[in-house]
Tab-separated table of C-alpha atoms and ligand atoms in Angstrom:
chain	number	residue	atom	x	y	z
E	1	MET	CA	-125.000	31.215	-139.276
E	2	LYS	CA	-127.339	32.986	-141.716
E	3	VAL	CA	-126.882	32.038	-145.377
E	4	ALA	CA	-127.320	34.505	-148.253
E	5	LEU	CA	-127.232	34.000	-152.006
E	6	ILE	CA	-126.438	36.979	-154.244
E	7	THR	CA	-127.036	36.950	-157.989
E	8	GLY	CA	-124.936	39.659	-159.659
E	9	ILE	CA	-122.266	39.421	-156.949
E	10	THR	CA	-119.573	40.557	-159.405
E	11	GLY	CA	-121.405	43.863	-160.040
E	12	GLN	CA	-121.197	47.176	-158.200
E	13	ASP	CA	-123.980	46.461	-155.689
E	14	GLY	CA	-123.201	42.755	-155.361
E	15	SER	CA	-119.656	43.505	-154.261
E	16	TYR	CA	-120.664	46.047	-151.582
E	17	LEU	CA	-123.492	43.803	-150.381
E	18	ALA	CA	-121.177	40.788	-150.113
E	19	GLU	CA	-118.797	42.903	-148.000
E	20	LEU	CA	-121.644	44.003	-145.728
E	21	LEU	CA	-123.051	40.495	-145.243
E	22	LEU	CA	-119.609	39.028	-144.507
E	23	GLU	CA	-119.091	41.758	-141.881
E	24	LYS	CA	-122.414	40.720	-140.362
E	25	GLY	CA	-121.227	37.115	-140.087
E	26	TYR	CA	-123.200	35.588	-142.972
E	27	MET	CA	-122.135	32.679	-145.166
E	28	VAL	CA	-122.343	34.307	-148.597
E	29	HIS	CA	-122.919	32.418	-151.852
E	30	GLY	CA	-122.646	34.271	-155.132
E	31	ILE	CA	-123.486	33.450	-158.724
E	32	LYS	CA	-120.928	34.474	-161.320
E	33	ARG	CA	-121.066	34.030	-165.069
E	34	ARG	CA	-118.452	32.060	-166.903
E	35	ALA	CA	-116.314	34.508	-168.904
E	36	SER	CA	-113.217	34.103	-171.035
E	37	LEU	CA	-111.383	36.589	-168.799
E	38	PHE	CA	-111.413	37.004	-165.016
E	39	ASN	CA	-114.569	38.932	-164.029
E	40	THR	CA	-114.288	39.018	-160.239
E	41	ASP	CA	-112.205	42.210	-159.804
E	42	ARG	CA	-114.750	43.828	-157.503
E	43	ILE	CA	-114.810	40.890	-155.064
E	44	ASP	CA	-111.274	39.512	-155.305
E	45	HIS	CA	-110.337	41.251	-152.049
E	46	LEU	CA	-113.032	39.197	-150.273
E	47	TYR	CA	-111.947	35.919	-151.761
E	48	GLN	CA	-108.309	35.308	-150.973
E	49	ASP	CA	-108.101	31.533	-150.624
E	50	PRO	CA	-110.929	29.258	-151.792
E	51	HIS	CA	-109.245	26.345	-149.979
E	52	ASP	CA	-109.456	28.042	-146.578
E	53	PRO	CA	-112.077	26.076	-144.563
E	54	ASP	CA	-113.096	29.333	-142.823
E	55	GLN	CA	-113.798	31.090	-146.126
E	56	ARG	CA	-117.383	32.370	-145.871
E	57	LEU	CA	-117.711	33.369	-149.511
E	58	LYS	CA	-118.446	30.721	-152.119
E	59	LEU	CA	-118.919	31.380	-155.827
E	60	HIS	CA	-121.005	29.234	-158.162
E	61	TYR	CA	-121.045	29.404	-161.936
E	62	GLY	CA	-124.513	30.266	-163.164
E	63	ASP	CA	-126.779	32.415	-165.249
E	64	LEU	CA	-130.224	33.909	-164.765
E	65	THR	CA	-131.319	32.413	-168.074
E	66	ASP	CA	-130.769	28.856	-166.792
E	67	SER	CA	-133.537	27.555	-164.494
E	68	MET	CA	-131.958	24.188	-163.793
E	69	ASN	CA	-128.711	25.785	-162.752
E	70	LEU	CA	-130.487	28.303	-160.489
E	71	THR	CA	-132.643	25.629	-158.881
E	72	ARG	CA	-129.617	23.422	-158.176
E	73	ILE	CA	-127.623	26.283	-156.639
E	74	ILE	CA	-130.532	27.296	-154.411
E	75	GLN	CA	-131.014	23.670	-153.368
E	76	GLU	CA	-127.319	23.374	-152.473
E	77	CYS	CA	-127.146	26.652	-150.529
E	78	GLN	CA	-130.551	26.543	-148.779
E	79	PRO	CA	-130.362	30.335	-148.392
E	80	ASP	CA	-132.183	32.321	-145.709
E	81	GLU	CA	-131.978	35.357	-147.984
E	82	ILE	CA	-131.657	35.778	-151.754
E	83	TYR	CA	-130.665	39.121	-153.233
E	84	ASN	CA	-131.531	39.084	-156.946
E	85	LEU	CA	-129.158	41.771	-158.241
E	86	GLY	CA	-128.115	40.046	-161.469
E	87	ALA	CA	-129.241	41.958	-164.574
E	88	MET	CA	-128.243	43.447	-167.878
E	89	SER	CA	-128.421	46.827	-166.181
E	90	HIS	CA	-127.521	49.322	-168.929
E	91	VAL	CA	-130.574	51.225	-170.177
E	92	LYS	CA	-129.068	52.308	-173.526
E	93	VAL	CA	-127.746	48.799	-174.276
E	94	SER	CA	-131.213	47.363	-173.582
E	95	PHE	CA	-132.440	49.011	-176.814
E	96	ASP	CA	-129.857	46.908	-178.688
E	97	SER	CA	-130.675	43.583	-176.982
E	98	PRO	CA	-134.307	43.826	-175.868
E	99	GLU	CA	-135.039	40.088	-176.014
E	100	TYR	CA	-132.003	39.210	-173.922
E	101	VAL	CA	-132.828	41.843	-171.311
E	102	GLY	CA	-136.391	40.518	-171.118
E	103	ASN	CA	-135.052	37.038	-170.533
E	104	VAL	CA	-132.505	37.980	-167.858
E	105	ASP	CA	-134.115	40.913	-166.037
E	106	GLY	CA	-137.719	39.813	-166.384
E	107	LEU	CA	-137.885	36.018	-166.592
E	108	GLY	CA	-134.714	35.651	-164.497
E	109	THR	CA	-136.681	36.963	-161.522
E	110	LEU	CA	-139.445	34.431	-162.145
E	111	ARG	CA	-136.871	31.618	-162.310
E	112	ILE	CA	-135.591	32.479	-158.823
E	113	LEU	CA	-139.086	32.754	-157.323
E	114	GLU	CA	-140.265	29.537	-158.938
E	115	ALA	CA	-137.139	27.654	-157.810
E	116	ILE	CA	-137.949	28.609	-154.213
E	117	ARG	CA	-141.472	27.326	-154.638
E	118	ILE	CA	-140.385	24.072	-156.320
E	119	LEU	CA	-137.893	23.462	-153.501
E	120	GLY	CA	-140.535	24.173	-150.835
E	121	LEU	CA	-138.491	27.040	-149.345
E	122	GLU	CA	-141.363	29.584	-149.297
E	123	ASN	CA	-141.314	29.808	-145.512
E	124	LYS	CA	-137.548	29.861	-145.166
E	125	THR	CA	-136.101	32.048	-147.899
E	126	ARG	CA	-136.616	35.819	-148.053
E	127	ILE	CA	-136.111	37.464	-151.451
E	128	TYR	CA	-134.935	40.935	-152.375
E	129	GLN	CA	-135.676	41.980	-155.963
E	130	ALA	CA	-133.569	44.789	-157.471
E	131	SER	CA	-136.314	46.989	-158.859
E	132	THR	CA	-135.585	50.433	-160.191
E	133	SER	CA	-136.691	54.044	-160.533
E	134	GLU	CA	-136.631	53.406	-164.317
E	135	LEU	CA	-140.122	51.950	-163.738
E	136	TYR	CA	-141.484	55.496	-163.290
E	137	GLY	CA	-140.195	56.671	-166.657
E	138	GLY	CA	-139.890	60.258	-165.438
E	139	LEU	CA	-143.435	61.344	-166.362
E	140	PRO	CA	-144.017	64.687	-164.558
E	141	GLU	CA	-147.748	64.060	-164.036
E	142	ASN	CA	-147.030	60.843	-162.104
E	143	LYS	CA	-145.125	62.534	-159.267
E	144	ASN	CA	-146.858	62.879	-155.895
E	145	GLU	CA	-148.197	66.187	-154.556
E	146	LYS	CA	-144.757	66.969	-153.051
E	147	GLY	CA	-143.081	66.512	-156.463
E	148	PHE	CA	-141.461	63.080	-155.863
E	149	TYR	CA	-141.947	59.506	-157.006
E	150	ASP	CA	-142.921	57.243	-154.113
E	151	GLU	CA	-144.243	53.717	-153.518
E	152	ASN	CA	-147.694	54.752	-154.813
E	153	SER	CA	-146.656	56.545	-158.001
E	154	PRO	CA	-147.773	54.922	-161.282
E	155	PHE	CA	-145.204	53.255	-163.544
E	156	TYR	CA	-144.484	54.133	-167.199
E	157	PRO	CA	-141.200	52.458	-168.247
E	158	ARG	CA	-139.375	54.025	-171.204
E	159	SER	CA	-136.880	51.340	-172.256
E	160	PRO	CA	-136.717	47.565	-172.802
E	161	TYR	CA	-134.761	47.502	-169.524
E	162	GLY	CA	-137.577	49.299	-167.696
E	163	VAL	CA	-140.200	47.054	-169.269
E	164	ALA	CA	-138.294	43.898	-168.268
E	165	LYS	CA	-137.837	45.218	-164.742
E	166	ILE	CA	-141.551	45.959	-164.426
E	167	TYR	CA	-142.200	42.255	-165.010
E	168	GLY	CA	-139.675	41.503	-162.257
E	169	PHE	CA	-141.470	43.951	-159.964
E	170	TRP	CA	-144.944	42.506	-160.504
E	171	ILE	CA	-143.964	38.845	-160.440
E	172	THR	CA	-142.230	39.445	-157.099
E	173	LYS	CA	-145.350	41.110	-155.727
E	174	ASN	CA	-147.538	38.368	-157.188
E	175	TYR	CA	-145.524	35.554	-155.566
E	176	ARG	CA	-145.697	37.421	-152.250
E	177	GLU	CA	-149.478	37.625	-152.484
E	178	ALA	CA	-150.109	34.210	-154.067
E	179	TYR	CA	-147.742	32.069	-151.975
E	180	ASN	CA	-147.203	34.242	-148.918
E	181	MET	CA	-143.499	34.515	-149.694
E	182	PHE	CA	-141.329	37.137	-148.020
E	183	ALA	CA	-140.479	38.758	-151.364
E	184	CYS	CA	-139.762	42.506	-151.560
E	185	ASN	CA	-138.965	45.051	-154.233
E	186	GLY	CA	-136.416	47.732	-153.515
E	187	ILE	CA	-137.264	50.549	-155.960
E	188	LEU	CA	-133.806	52.029	-156.017
E	189	PHE	CA	-132.946	55.329	-157.645
E	190	ASN	CA	-129.516	55.711	-159.294
E	191	HIS	CA	-126.620	54.864	-157.012
E	192	GLU	CA	-122.982	55.176	-157.873
E	193	SER	CA	-119.523	54.600	-156.376
E	194	PRO	CA	-115.896	54.150	-157.355
E	195	ARG	CA	-116.949	50.619	-158.392
E	196	ARG	CA	-119.644	51.845	-160.810
E	197	GLY	CA	-119.421	50.333	-164.310
E	198	GLU	CA	-117.338	52.538	-166.617
E	199	THR	CA	-120.127	53.184	-169.159
E	200	PHE	CA	-122.687	54.660	-166.738
E	201	VAL	CA	-122.634	58.436	-166.943
E	202	THR	CA	-121.202	59.304	-163.507
E	203	ARG	CA	-118.240	56.938	-163.792
E	204	LYS	CA	-117.682	57.886	-167.423
E	205	ILE	CA	-117.440	61.478	-166.207
E	206	THR	CA	-115.189	60.904	-163.181
E	207	ARG	CA	-112.783	58.719	-165.180
E	208	ALA	CA	-112.640	61.254	-168.012
E	209	VAL	CA	-112.191	64.248	-165.686
E	210	ALA	CA	-109.319	62.502	-163.899
E	211	LYS	CA	-107.658	61.698	-167.239
E	212	ILE	CA	-108.191	65.207	-168.643
E	213	ALA	CA	-106.805	66.803	-165.455
E	214	LEU	CA	-103.727	64.587	-165.684
E	215	GLY	CA	-103.212	65.303	-169.395
E	216	LEU	CA	-104.064	61.748	-170.469
E	217	GLN	CA	-107.214	62.665	-172.434
E	218	GLU	CA	-108.261	65.775	-174.398
E	219	LYS	CA	-112.018	65.863	-173.873
E	220	VAL	CA	-115.118	63.820	-173.063
E	221	TYR	CA	-118.132	63.204	-175.313
E	222	LEU	CA	-121.506	62.844	-173.579
E	223	GLY	CA	-125.152	62.567	-174.610
E	224	ASN	CA	-128.096	64.329	-172.955
E	225	LEU	CA	-126.716	66.913	-170.500
E	226	GLU	CA	-130.221	68.022	-169.460
E	227	ALA	CA	-131.207	64.660	-167.922
E	228	LYS	CA	-131.718	64.830	-164.161
E	229	ARG	CA	-131.039	61.988	-161.784
E	230	ASP	CA	-131.384	61.354	-158.050
E	231	TRP	CA	-127.873	60.040	-157.320
E	232	GLY	CA	-126.922	58.297	-154.062
E	233	HIS	CA	-123.972	56.184	-152.905
E	234	ALA	CA	-124.152	52.398	-153.487
E	235	LYS	CA	-122.816	51.704	-149.974
E	236	ASP	CA	-125.869	53.385	-148.428
E	237	TYR	CA	-128.208	51.562	-150.792
E	238	VAL	CA	-126.939	48.006	-150.164
E	239	ARG	CA	-127.350	48.606	-146.417
E	240	MET	CA	-130.990	49.334	-147.151
E	241	MET	CA	-131.329	46.111	-149.187
E	242	TRP	CA	-130.348	44.181	-146.079
E	243	MET	CA	-132.698	46.234	-143.857
E	244	ILE	CA	-135.606	45.461	-146.216
E	245	LEU	CA	-135.153	41.732	-145.630
E	246	GLN	CA	-134.913	42.204	-141.831
E	247	ALA	CA	-138.261	44.050	-141.673
E	248	ASP	CA	-141.255	42.476	-139.900
E	249	VAL	CA	-143.431	42.619	-143.010
E	250	ALA	CA	-142.607	42.040	-146.690
E	251	GLU	CA	-143.222	45.265	-148.603
E	252	ASP	CA	-141.871	47.381	-151.462
E	253	TRP	CA	-139.618	50.336	-150.707
E	254	VAL	CA	-138.322	53.443	-152.467
E	255	ILE	CA	-134.657	54.233	-151.826
E	256	ALA	CA	-133.517	57.668	-152.968
E	257	THR	CA	-131.939	60.897	-151.734
E	258	GLY	CA	-134.767	63.303	-152.651
E	259	VAL	CA	-132.350	65.542	-154.577
E	260	THR	CA	-132.080	65.677	-158.360
E	261	THR	CA	-129.200	67.072	-160.436
E	262	THR	CA	-128.501	67.459	-164.144
E	263	VAL	CA	-125.741	65.527	-165.901
E	264	ARG	CA	-124.234	68.947	-166.712
E	265	ASP	CA	-123.997	69.841	-163.006
E	266	PHE	CA	-122.458	66.470	-162.213
E	267	VAL	CA	-119.753	67.317	-164.779
E	268	ARG	CA	-119.220	70.726	-163.123
E	269	MET	CA	-118.925	69.111	-159.676
E	270	ALA	CA	-116.449	66.488	-160.893
E	271	PHE	CA	-114.171	69.133	-162.473
E	272	LEU	CA	-114.419	71.292	-159.336
E	273	GLU	CA	-113.056	68.386	-157.271
E	274	VAL	CA	-109.752	68.880	-159.110
E	275	GLY	CA	-110.017	72.684	-158.896
E	276	ILE	CA	-111.118	73.220	-162.510
E	277	GLU	CA	-113.971	75.624	-163.272
E	278	LEU	CA	-116.001	75.361	-166.488
E	279	GLU	CA	-118.223	77.473	-168.666
E	280	PHE	CA	-120.865	75.755	-170.854
E	281	LYS	CA	-121.661	77.413	-174.198
E	282	GLY	CA	-124.170	76.545	-176.918
E	283	THR	CA	-127.271	74.364	-176.759
E	284	GLY	CA	-128.320	70.837	-177.747
E	285	VAL	CA	-125.807	68.967	-179.895
E	286	ASP	CA	-123.696	72.152	-180.154
E	287	GLU	CA	-123.154	72.529	-176.411
E	288	LYS	CA	-119.510	72.503	-175.275
E	289	ALA	CA	-117.630	73.146	-172.042
E	290	PHE	CA	-114.480	75.258	-171.691
E	291	VAL	CA	-111.999	75.755	-168.833
E	292	THR	CA	-112.287	79.162	-167.119
E	293	ALA	CA	-110.021	78.665	-164.069
E	294	CYS	CA	-107.610	76.111	-162.575
E	295	ASN	CA	-107.237	76.452	-158.821
E	296	ASN	CA	-105.146	73.368	-158.070
E	297	LYS	CA	-101.429	73.537	-158.904
E	298	ASP	CA	-101.366	69.806	-159.687
E	299	PHE	CA	-104.022	70.115	-162.383
E	300	GLN	CA	-103.284	73.019	-164.688
E	301	LEU	CA	-105.045	73.175	-168.067
E	302	LYS	CA	-105.000	75.979	-170.607
E	303	ILE	CA	-107.741	78.559	-169.932
E	304	GLY	CA	-110.292	78.288	-172.741
E	305	LYS	CA	-109.489	74.614	-173.418
E	306	GLU	CA	-112.523	72.689	-174.749
E	307	VAL	CA	-113.071	69.660	-172.497
E	308	LEU	CA	-116.577	68.456	-173.399
E	309	SER	CA	-118.753	68.011	-176.494
E	310	VAL	CA	-122.126	66.419	-177.076
E	311	ASP	CA	-122.257	63.285	-179.210
E	312	PRO	CA	-125.800	62.237	-180.251
E	313	THR	CA	-124.625	58.596	-180.366
E	314	TYR	CA	-125.324	58.578	-176.635
E	315	PHE	CA	-128.921	59.801	-176.970
E	316	ARG	CA	-131.606	57.176	-176.268
E	317	PRO	CA	-134.627	56.444	-178.498
E	318	THR	CA	-136.810	57.311	-175.491
E	319	GLU	CA	-135.319	59.177	-172.552
E	320	VAL	CA	-136.235	59.400	-168.874
E	321	ASP	CA	-135.880	63.153	-168.365
E	322	LEU	CA	-136.049	63.457	-164.609
E	323	LEU	CA	-136.003	61.186	-161.572
E	324	ILE	CA	-136.419	62.203	-157.945
E	325	GLY	CA	-137.518	59.849	-155.183
E	326	ASP	CA	-139.141	60.158	-151.784
E	327	PRO	CA	-137.439	57.799	-149.299
E	328	SER	CA	-139.683	58.844	-146.348
E	329	LYS	CA	-141.131	55.364	-145.845
E	330	ALA	CA	-137.673	53.755	-145.621
E	331	LYS	CA	-136.481	56.457	-143.232
E	332	GLU	CA	-139.539	56.384	-140.984
E	333	LYS	CA	-140.278	52.647	-140.885
E	334	LEU	CA	-136.787	51.161	-141.133
E	335	GLY	CA	-134.673	54.013	-139.783
E	336	TRP	CA	-132.508	54.237	-142.902
E	337	VAL	CA	-130.059	57.153	-142.738
E	338	PRO	CA	-127.768	57.640	-145.753
E	339	GLU	CA	-124.192	58.639	-144.910
E	340	TYR	CA	-123.285	60.226	-148.262
E	341	ASP	CA	-124.738	63.222	-150.068
E	342	LEU	CA	-123.999	64.027	-153.726
E	343	LYS	CA	-120.920	66.095	-152.880
E	344	ASP	CA	-119.451	63.228	-150.810
E	345	LEU	CA	-120.228	60.827	-153.656
E	346	VAL	CA	-118.483	62.946	-156.299
E	347	LYS	CA	-115.480	63.392	-153.976
E	348	ASP	CA	-115.239	59.643	-153.329
E	349	MET	CA	-115.426	58.811	-157.047
E	350	MET	CA	-112.996	61.542	-158.094
E	351	GLU	CA	-110.397	60.632	-155.444
E	352	SER	CA	-110.550	57.035	-156.539
E	353	ASP	CA	-110.308	57.777	-160.275
E	354	VAL	CA	-107.487	60.312	-159.886
E	355	LYS	CA	-105.554	57.665	-157.930
E	356	LEU	CA	-106.306	55.079	-160.600
E	357	MET	CA	-105.252	57.315	-163.506
E	358	LYS	CA	-102.116	58.486	-161.685
E	359	LYS	CA	-100.932	54.887	-161.853
E	360	ASP	CA	-101.012	55.224	-165.658
E	361	VAL	CA	-98.977	58.445	-165.460
E	362	ASP	CA	-96.424	56.717	-163.199
E	363	LEU	CA	-96.229	53.789	-165.627
E	364	LEU	CA	-95.692	56.196	-168.544
E	365	LYS	CA	-92.957	58.001	-166.614
E	366	ALA	CA	-91.266	54.702	-165.730
E	367	GLY	CA	-91.412	53.724	-169.425
E	368	HIS	CA	-89.776	57.043	-170.463
E	369	GLU	CA	-87.049	56.526	-167.826
E	370	ILE	CA	-86.264	53.051	-169.160
E	371	LEU	CA	-86.130	54.381	-172.744
E	372	LYS	CA	-83.858	57.259	-171.707
E	373	GLN	CA	-81.490	54.907	-169.938
E	374	ALA	CA	-81.406	52.619	-172.979
E	375	GLU	CA	-80.440	55.536	-175.281
D	401	NAP	P1	-124.011	45.954	-162.490
D	401	NAP	O1	-122.794	46.566	-161.877
D	401	NAP	O2	-124.243	46.078	-163.945
D	401	NAP	O3	-124.022	44.395	-162.093
D	401	NAP	C1	-124.914	43.498	-162.689
D	401	NAP	C2	-124.546	42.103	-162.251
D	401	NAP	O4	-125.433	41.186	-162.905
D	401	NAP	C3	-123.125	41.665	-162.631
D	401	NAP	O5	-122.614	40.857	-161.602
D	401	NAP	C4	-123.360	40.852	-163.883
D	401	NAP	O6	-122.350	39.896	-164.140
D	401	NAP	C5	-124.652	40.153	-163.505
D	401	NAP	N1	-125.358	39.595	-164.653
D	401	NAP	C6	-125.579	40.166	-165.869
D	401	NAP	N2	-126.229	39.314	-166.674
D	401	NAP	C7	-126.411	38.177	-165.977
D	401	NAP	C8	-126.981	36.916	-166.275
D	401	NAP	N3	-127.497	36.638	-167.482
D	401	NAP	N4	-126.989	35.964	-165.310
D	401	NAP	C9	-126.438	36.209	-164.099
D	401	NAP	N5	-125.878	37.370	-163.754
D	401	NAP	C10	-125.857	38.346	-164.685
D	401	NAP	O7	-125.329	46.530	-161.774
D	401	NAP	P2	-125.486	47.225	-160.333
D	401	NAP	O8	-125.356	48.699	-160.522
D	401	NAP	O9	-124.657	46.508	-159.347
D	401	NAP	O10	-127.027	46.962	-160.062
D	401	NAP	C11	-127.472	45.797	-159.370
D	401	NAP	C12	-128.940	45.560	-159.667
D	401	NAP	O11	-129.715	46.682	-159.269
D	401	NAP	C13	-129.268	45.355	-161.141
D	401	NAP	O12	-130.336	44.442	-161.199
D	401	NAP	C14	-129.746	46.725	-161.607
D	401	NAP	O13	-130.598	46.594	-162.709
D	401	NAP	C15	-130.452	47.209	-160.364
D	401	NAP	N6	-130.486	48.650	-160.163
D	401	NAP	C16	-129.338	49.370	-160.187
D	401	NAP	C17	-129.375	50.734	-159.927
D	401	NAP	C18	-128.119	51.576	-159.935
D	401	NAP	O14	-128.246	52.801	-160.013
D	401	NAP	N7	-126.945	50.978	-159.808
D	401	NAP	C19	-130.606	51.355	-159.621
D	401	NAP	C20	-131.746	50.570	-159.586
D	401	NAP	C21	-131.674	49.218	-159.837
D	401	NAP	P3	-121.004	40.283	-164.956
D	401	NAP	O15	-120.101	40.934	-163.929
D	401	NAP	O16	-120.539	38.970	-165.442
D	401	NAP	O17	-121.419	41.238	-166.046
D	402	GDD	N1	-124.509	56.131	-169.943
D	402	GDD	C1	-124.490	57.393	-170.405
D	402	GDD	N2	-123.451	57.795	-171.197
D	402	GDD	N3	-125.513	58.220	-170.065
D	402	GDD	C2	-125.450	59.489	-170.502
D	402	GDD	C3	-124.396	59.963	-171.295
D	402	GDD	C4	-123.355	59.068	-171.674
D	402	GDD	O1	-122.407	59.417	-172.373
D	402	GDD	N4	-124.615	61.285	-171.547
D	402	GDD	C5	-125.752	61.615	-170.935
D	402	GDD	N5	-126.280	60.532	-170.316
D	402	GDD	C6	-127.556	60.510	-169.584
D	402	GDD	C7	-128.490	59.375	-169.998
D	402	GDD	O2	-129.186	59.711	-171.202
D	402	GDD	C8	-129.377	59.312	-168.765
D	402	GDD	O3	-130.408	60.273	-168.863
D	402	GDD	C9	-128.463	59.711	-167.605
D	402	GDD	O4	-127.288	60.275	-168.217
D	402	GDD	C10	-128.035	58.551	-166.708
D	402	GDD	O5	-127.572	57.494	-167.527
D	402	GDD	P1	-126.878	56.187	-166.881
D	402	GDD	O6	-125.781	56.596	-165.982
D	402	GDD	O7	-126.555	55.271	-168.011
D	402	GDD	O8	-128.003	55.590	-165.930
D	402	GDD	P2	-129.568	55.351	-166.142
D	402	GDD	O9	-130.276	56.377	-165.307
D	402	GDD	O10	-129.941	55.237	-167.549
D	402	GDD	O11	-129.750	53.906	-165.491
D	402	GDD	C11	-129.138	53.576	-164.239
D	402	GDD	O12	-130.031	53.882	-163.189
D	402	GDD	C12	-131.246	53.111	-163.171
D	402	GDD	C13	-132.059	53.600	-161.972
D	402	GDD	O13	-132.776	54.744	-162.310
D	402	GDD	C14	-128.770	52.104	-164.284
D	402	GDD	O14	-127.972	51.796	-163.157
D	402	GDD	C15	-130.009	51.224	-164.247
D	402	GDD	O15	-129.618	49.858	-164.106
D	402	GDD	C16	-130.872	51.646	-163.051
D	402	GDD	O16	-132.039	50.865	-162.969
């Protein structure tokens, strides 16, 4: 049985990857951080009974800042594959804790690679490093002749997160070249899902739109509406992580959709999923969105209602204006075919968040019923 170790297993990608590897028959080890509250929501469905001898998922307490802990876990698991997904992954937050993000996202990668070397597992263990399109920094002049970022485009990171991840990228490449390790970077563009963290823009939008449509929230405040991202579905992207480690040769790979969309258009698409049409008025910090039509009888708002404002709190000291990736190499050499386009992604996220928020409405209704009966 193949053995995999996932750092960041409690995150969006970690949870989908764990699902995929279990389906493929792997023994899956995951590193979770000790927290004062339960933090395994995204993987609880995979982990019913830790006492079951057939359980193929095992969690270990650990942290990417702790070399001894990482080395011990790797020694215990003897993994065939390590997926280093653990990271402080929020770009805006990285401006507030730049030293920490350097330690976790940059040096954390080194700690994993060095543990493999110390344990003499260079010829056994393949490593996937979660690199990112943030490395490109969105500089227009660095796109290729077709207008995309690809494996040969120069890097110019624009945040402490991007700078830490560039260390992770190069140290992975260096260990591959220096010690002949099967260590690969997946340069992944933004990928989202119903399990996306609530403070990333897509999930912030889909949660807010569901709440606004159900009358649980008045409006949403966002930052830069002009920013453009190449958004794919996390399920498609974790499949590619696995494919990267099954390749004949260790290389670096761009994973993207090749389509870029503004934050503003993502908002439009999310509202349209519940039949609500919007008009945007004003520019910069004065831009607002208003309801112009409601085509779904379940979600009726007042025409002209203001549902979105800009709040500069969410602006970043340096912004990545536009990302768009060219996944040709992954498609041609590894046969990667994504199943979701942006419309499917928005639909999946909206369906999930409407369902989630409806539970709150049902709870409120039940509460009112109880109060009425008590009167
Ligand atoms: P995520 O949902 O934020 O998950 C990050 C994971 O890392 C969580 O399990 C988190 O644990 C864990 N973690 C944080 N700090 C840690 C530490 N000090 N030690 C050990 N684990 C730690 O991120 P994601 O979207 O799944 O992304 C997975 C990886 O891909 C990250 O490295 C991210 O930077 C990278 N990436 C993501 C995207 C994207 O669009 N999603 C694109 C390119 C690259 P807790 O649950 O305890 O917080
Ligand atoms: N989070 C957030 N919140 N972003 C906002 C908001 C807001 O209220 N309003 C506008 N934005 C803009 C940001 O300024 C950015 O340009 C864009 O929306 C996307 O922001 P995020 O969803 O936070 O993602 P990101 O692109 O900064 O980073 C994500 O993708 C990277 C890959 O390119 C993260 O998942 C990173 O970990 C990942 O490496």
